[in-house]
Short mmCIF file of C-alpha atoms in Angstrom, two decimals:
data_model
loop_
_atom_site.label_atom_id
_atom_site.label_comp_id
_atom_site.label_asym_id
_atom_site.label_seq_id
_atom_site.Cartn_x
_atom_site.Cartn_y
_atom_site.Cartn_z
CA MET O 14 44.27 -7.82 4.70
CA SER O 15 43.48 -7.98 0.97
CA TRP O 16 40.18 -9.25 -0.46
CA THR O 17 42.01 -12.10 -2.19
CA LEU O 18 42.82 -13.50 1.25
CA ILE O 19 39.53 -12.64 2.95
CA LYS O 20 37.35 -14.31 0.33
CA PRO O 21 38.76 -17.87 0.69
CA MET O 22 38.81 -17.48 4.49
CA ARG O 23 35.13 -16.54 4.49
CA ALA O 24 34.27 -19.45 2.19
CA GLY O 25 36.15 -21.85 4.46
CA PHE O 26 34.36 -20.52 7.53
CA GLN O 27 30.95 -20.88 5.85
CA THR O 28 31.79 -24.44 4.83
CA ALA O 29 32.76 -25.30 8.41
CA VAL O 30 29.54 -23.83 9.77
CA ALA O 31 27.51 -25.79 7.21
CA LEU O 32 29.19 -29.01 8.28
CA ILE O 33 28.49 -28.36 11.95
CA TYR O 34 25.01 -26.89 11.44
CA PRO O 35 23.62 -28.27 8.15
CA PRO O 36 20.53 -26.53 6.72
CA ARG O 37 17.28 -27.90 8.06
CA CYS O 38 13.77 -27.90 6.65
CA LEU O 39 11.62 -25.18 8.20
CA GLY O 40 8.74 -27.61 8.48
CA CYS O 41 10.05 -30.94 9.73
CA GLY O 42 13.73 -30.33 10.49
CA ALA O 43 15.06 -32.74 7.86
CA GLN O 44 18.34 -31.81 6.21
CA VAL O 45 17.96 -29.73 3.04
CA GLU O 46 20.32 -28.18 0.52
CA SER O 47 19.99 -24.53 1.54
CA ASP O 48 18.99 -22.46 4.55
CA PHE O 49 15.40 -21.30 5.04
CA GLY O 50 13.93 -23.93 2.74
CA LEU O 51 11.39 -26.75 2.77
CA CYS O 52 12.08 -30.39 2.00
CA GLY O 53 10.19 -32.01 -0.85
CA ALA O 54 7.58 -33.59 1.41
CA CYS O 55 6.86 -30.36 3.30
CA TRP O 56 6.73 -28.40 0.06
CA ARG O 57 4.05 -30.78 -1.24
CA ASP O 58 2.12 -30.41 2.01
CA THR O 59 2.21 -26.60 1.89
CA PRO O 60 -0.86 -25.26 0.04
CA PHE O 61 0.46 -22.31 -1.96
CA ILE O 62 -2.25 -20.19 -3.56
CA GLY O 63 -2.21 -19.71 -7.32
CA GLY O 64 -4.54 -19.32 -10.25
CA THR O 65 -7.82 -17.44 -9.97
CA VAL O 66 -8.36 -15.75 -6.61
CA CYS O 67 -10.80 -13.30 -5.06
CA ASP O 68 -9.49 -9.81 -5.74
CA SER O 69 -10.58 -8.65 -2.29
CA CYS O 70 -9.41 -11.40 0.06
CA GLY O 71 -7.18 -13.71 -1.99
CA ILE O 72 -9.16 -16.91 -1.47
CA PRO O 73 -8.81 -19.35 -4.43
CA LEU O 74 -11.76 -19.45 -6.82
CA GLU O 75 -12.76 -21.87 -9.55
CA GLY O 76 -12.56 -20.97 -13.21
CA ALA O 77 -10.26 -18.80 -15.30
CA ARG O 78 -9.90 -15.04 -15.11
CA ASP O 79 -11.69 -13.08 -17.83
CA GLY O 80 -10.03 -9.72 -17.35
CA HIS O 81 -12.67 -8.44 -14.93
CA ARG O 82 -12.59 -8.11 -11.16
CA VAL O 83 -13.73 -11.28 -9.39
CA GLU O 84 -14.82 -11.64 -5.77
CA CYS O 85 -15.94 -14.47 -3.53
CA ASP O 86 -19.48 -14.59 -2.11
CA ASP O 87 -18.37 -13.24 1.28
CA CYS O 88 -16.64 -10.20 -0.22
CA MET O 89 -19.61 -9.45 -2.48
CA GLN O 90 -21.93 -9.67 0.51
CA THR O 91 -19.66 -7.58 2.76
CA PRO O 92 -17.44 -5.25 0.72
CA ARG O 93 -13.95 -4.83 2.14
CA PRO O 94 -12.61 -1.38 3.13
CA TRP O 95 -9.50 -1.95 1.02
CA ARG O 96 -8.82 -2.09 -2.71
CA GLN O 97 -7.19 -5.50 -3.24
CA GLY O 98 -6.19 -8.44 -1.06
CA ARG O 99 -3.88 -11.38 -1.61
CA ALA O 100 -2.61 -14.37 0.37
CA ALA O 101 0.42 -16.57 -0.18
CA LEU O 102 -0.91 -19.77 1.42
CA LEU O 103 -4.08 -21.47 2.53
CA TYR O 104 -4.21 -21.82 6.30
CA ALA O 105 -4.09 -25.62 6.29
CA ASP O 106 -1.70 -28.57 6.56
CA ARG O 107 1.99 -27.56 6.70
CA ALA O 108 1.15 -23.87 6.14
CA ARG O 109 -0.89 -23.81 9.35
CA GLN O 110 2.01 -25.34 11.26
CA LEU O 111 4.44 -22.77 9.87
CA VAL O 112 2.16 -19.85 10.78
CA LEU O 113 1.63 -21.14 14.31
CA ALA O 114 5.37 -21.70 14.72
CA LEU O 115 6.07 -18.13 13.62
CA LYS O 116 3.31 -16.69 15.80
CA HIS O 117 3.57 -18.75 18.98
CA GLY O 118 6.55 -21.08 18.59
CA ASP O 119 9.40 -18.56 18.76
CA ARG O 120 10.36 -19.20 15.13
CA PRO O 121 11.10 -15.74 13.66
CA ASP O 122 13.37 -17.42 11.09
CA ILE O 123 10.25 -18.45 9.17
CA ALA O 124 9.67 -14.81 8.23
CA ARG O 125 12.60 -14.80 5.81
CA PRO O 126 11.28 -17.37 3.30
CA ALA O 127 7.76 -16.10 3.97
CA GLY O 128 8.92 -12.75 2.61
CA VAL O 129 9.61 -14.43 -0.73
CA TRP O 130 6.15 -16.02 -0.79
CA LEU O 131 4.49 -12.73 0.20
CA ALA O 132 6.39 -10.86 -2.51
CA ARG O 133 5.08 -13.27 -5.13
CA ALA O 134 1.51 -12.70 -3.95
CA ALA O 135 1.79 -8.93 -3.45
CA ARG O 136 3.78 -7.91 -6.51
CA PRO O 137 0.74 -7.09 -8.71
CA MET O 138 -0.44 -4.62 -6.03
CA LEU O 139 2.84 -2.77 -5.53
CA GLU O 140 3.24 0.74 -6.87
CA ARG O 141 6.27 3.00 -6.97
CA GLU O 142 5.22 4.89 -3.82
CA THR O 143 3.72 1.96 -1.89
CA LEU O 144 4.35 2.08 1.85
CA ILE O 145 4.41 -1.30 3.60
CA ALA O 146 3.08 -1.47 7.16
CA PRO O 147 2.33 -4.36 9.53
CA VAL O 148 -0.83 -4.93 11.53
CA PRO O 149 0.15 -3.72 15.03
CA LEU O 150 0.12 -5.61 18.32
CA HIS O 151 -0.93 -4.04 21.60
CA TRP O 152 2.17 -3.33 23.67
CA THR O 153 1.18 -5.81 26.39
CA ARG O 154 0.91 -8.62 23.86
CA LEU O 155 4.16 -7.53 22.23
CA LEU O 156 5.90 -7.61 25.61
CA ARG O 157 4.75 -11.18 26.22
CA ARG O 158 5.47 -12.46 22.71
CA ARG O 159 8.70 -10.42 22.30
CA TYR O 160 8.09 -9.71 18.63
CA ASN O 161 5.26 -8.86 16.26
CA GLN O 162 5.09 -11.58 13.62
CA ALA O 163 3.35 -9.20 11.21
CA ALA O 164 6.24 -6.74 11.56
CA LEU O 165 8.75 -9.50 10.78
CA LEU O 166 6.77 -10.43 7.68
CA ALA O 167 6.49 -6.78 6.60
CA ARG O 168 10.24 -6.31 6.96
CA ALA O 169 10.94 -9.46 4.94
CA LEU O 170 8.50 -8.35 2.24
CA ALA O 171 10.10 -4.90 2.04
CA ALA O 172 13.54 -6.50 1.73
CA GLN O 173 12.32 -8.67 -1.16
CA THR O 174 10.56 -5.89 -3.07
CA GLY O 175 12.54 -2.77 -2.22
CA ALA O 176 9.33 -0.99 -1.16
CA ALA O 177 9.39 1.51 1.72
CA LEU O 178 8.61 0.17 5.19
CA CYS O 179 7.05 1.91 8.17
CA PRO O 180 6.90 -0.64 11.01
CA ASP O 181 5.06 1.68 13.43
CA LEU O 182 2.63 3.32 11.03
CA LEU O 183 -0.32 2.10 13.10
CA ILE O 184 -0.93 1.82 16.85
CA ARG O 185 -3.15 -0.69 18.58
CA HIS O 186 -3.99 1.44 21.60
CA ARG O 187 -6.66 -0.80 23.11
CA ARG O 188 -6.04 -4.42 24.01
CA THR O 189 -8.74 -6.66 22.61
CA PRO O 190 -9.54 -10.25 23.62
CA MET O 191 -8.43 -13.17 21.48
CA LEU O 192 -10.77 -13.38 18.49
CA ASP O 193 -10.28 -17.04 17.56
CA HIS O 194 -13.85 -18.08 18.41
CA ALA O 195 -15.65 -14.78 17.84
CA SER O 196 -18.12 -14.35 14.99
CA ALA O 197 -17.37 -11.97 12.13
CA GLY O 198 -19.85 -9.44 13.51
CA ASP O 199 -18.42 -9.67 17.02
CA ARG O 200 -14.89 -9.18 15.66
CA LEU O 201 -15.89 -5.95 13.94
CA THR O 202 -17.56 -4.68 17.12
CA ILE O 203 -14.59 -5.60 19.33
CA LEU O 204 -12.04 -3.97 17.00
CA ALA O 205 -13.99 -0.77 16.33
CA GLY O 206 -11.70 2.13 17.23
CA ALA O 207 -8.90 -0.12 18.49
CA VAL O 208 -6.36 0.94 15.84
CA SER O 209 -5.25 4.40 14.74
CA ALA O 210 -2.48 5.98 12.73
CA HIS O 211 0.66 6.91 14.66
CA PRO O 212 0.46 10.72 14.99
CA ARG O 213 4.13 11.06 14.08
CA ARG O 214 3.84 8.79 11.03
CA ARG O 215 0.67 10.11 9.40
CA ARG O 216 2.65 12.34 7.07
CA ARG O 217 4.48 9.30 5.66
CA MET O 218 1.29 7.79 4.28
CA ALA O 219 -0.49 11.01 3.28
CA GLY O 220 -1.42 10.62 -0.38
CA ARG O 221 0.42 7.29 -0.74
CA PRO O 222 -0.79 3.73 -1.32
CA VAL O 223 -0.40 1.57 1.78
CA LEU O 224 0.07 -2.20 1.78
CA LEU O 225 -0.94 -3.82 5.08
CA VAL O 226 0.74 -7.08 6.09
CA ASP O 227 -0.50 -9.73 8.53
CA ASP O 228 0.08 -13.40 9.21
CA VAL O 229 -3.48 -14.74 8.84
CA MET O 230 -6.81 -13.46 7.53
CA THR O 231 -9.91 -15.10 8.97
CA SER O 232 -12.89 -12.75 8.80
CA GLY O 233 -10.75 -9.76 7.86
CA ALA O 234 -11.99 -7.68 10.81
CA THR O 235 -8.49 -6.81 12.06
CA LEU O 236 -7.36 -5.75 8.59
CA ALA O 237 -10.59 -3.75 8.20
CA ALA O 238 -9.83 -1.80 11.39
CA CYS O 239 -6.31 -1.12 10.14
CA ALA O 240 -7.53 -0.10 6.69
CA ALA O 241 -9.98 2.33 8.28
CA ALA O 242 -7.13 3.85 10.29
CA CYS O 243 -5.06 4.25 7.12
CA HIS O 244 -7.91 5.94 5.27
CA ALA O 245 -8.44 8.27 8.24
CA GLY O 246 -4.71 9.02 8.19
CA GLY O 247 -4.81 10.17 4.59
CA ALA O 248 -3.65 7.12 2.62
CA ALA O 249 -4.43 7.32 -1.09
CA SER O 250 -5.43 3.64 -1.15
CA VAL O 251 -5.08 0.51 0.97
CA ASP O 252 -4.26 -3.04 -0.13
CA VAL O 253 -3.64 -6.07 2.07
CA VAL O 254 -1.48 -9.18 1.88
CA VAL O 255 -1.34 -12.04 4.36
CA LEU O 256 0.83 -15.08 4.70
CA ALA O 257 -2.19 -17.39 4.99
CA ARG O 258 -5.91 -17.17 4.29
CA VAL O 259 -8.38 -19.24 6.28
CA ALA O 260 -10.76 -20.99 3.90
CA LYS O 261 -14.46 -20.66 4.66
CA ASP O 262 -14.85 -24.36 5.44
CA ASP O 263 -12.03 -24.08 8.04
#
């Protein structure tokens, strides 16, 4: 069958599907103009990060940039084991709901638009040889959840930027307890030695910049453990990008 016939048939099929299953807002389910989008109200309620941010963790800061590196008080007090960090959203309002839906609500479709938001935040950190890698889940948690949300985000980011992706660069070989209510110091202690480079993937990051991807940064302890594993595996540098950053007051 020629392309001149296939093209109108495909367009007709897509129109029929759109009539039966119209695009819905990722946040509230209201009808929108295109797939994987937010309605006007949800867009307004989603706190995208812009302007001046901490160069280490991506938290918004007051004032204008002056051409020098800027860091928040926490990052100056406790230097991060990575070069730069960025976040697409603040972990609040509609953004918090989207992250929780992706992580616990069986909503992997959220990763696709999130890849666009992550690309916008991460682009200044990307280099020609950058290798994108997700924060790993322990296999028992992966079995229960059925997917690693960080891996979905990393794949979406790689698709948006064209950067190389290694979804199993790191291994979480020790299951750790949930860290939601642990202090920053306790998180570092719990995660010490829990993550290492995959022995068959170490050569992929040797001498290359690595960009770690996760859904949320709270204290940064998980990303610190992953960054340490990358440095031990021979990465030239490590940067991090997360979908959402928890503000200090949260």
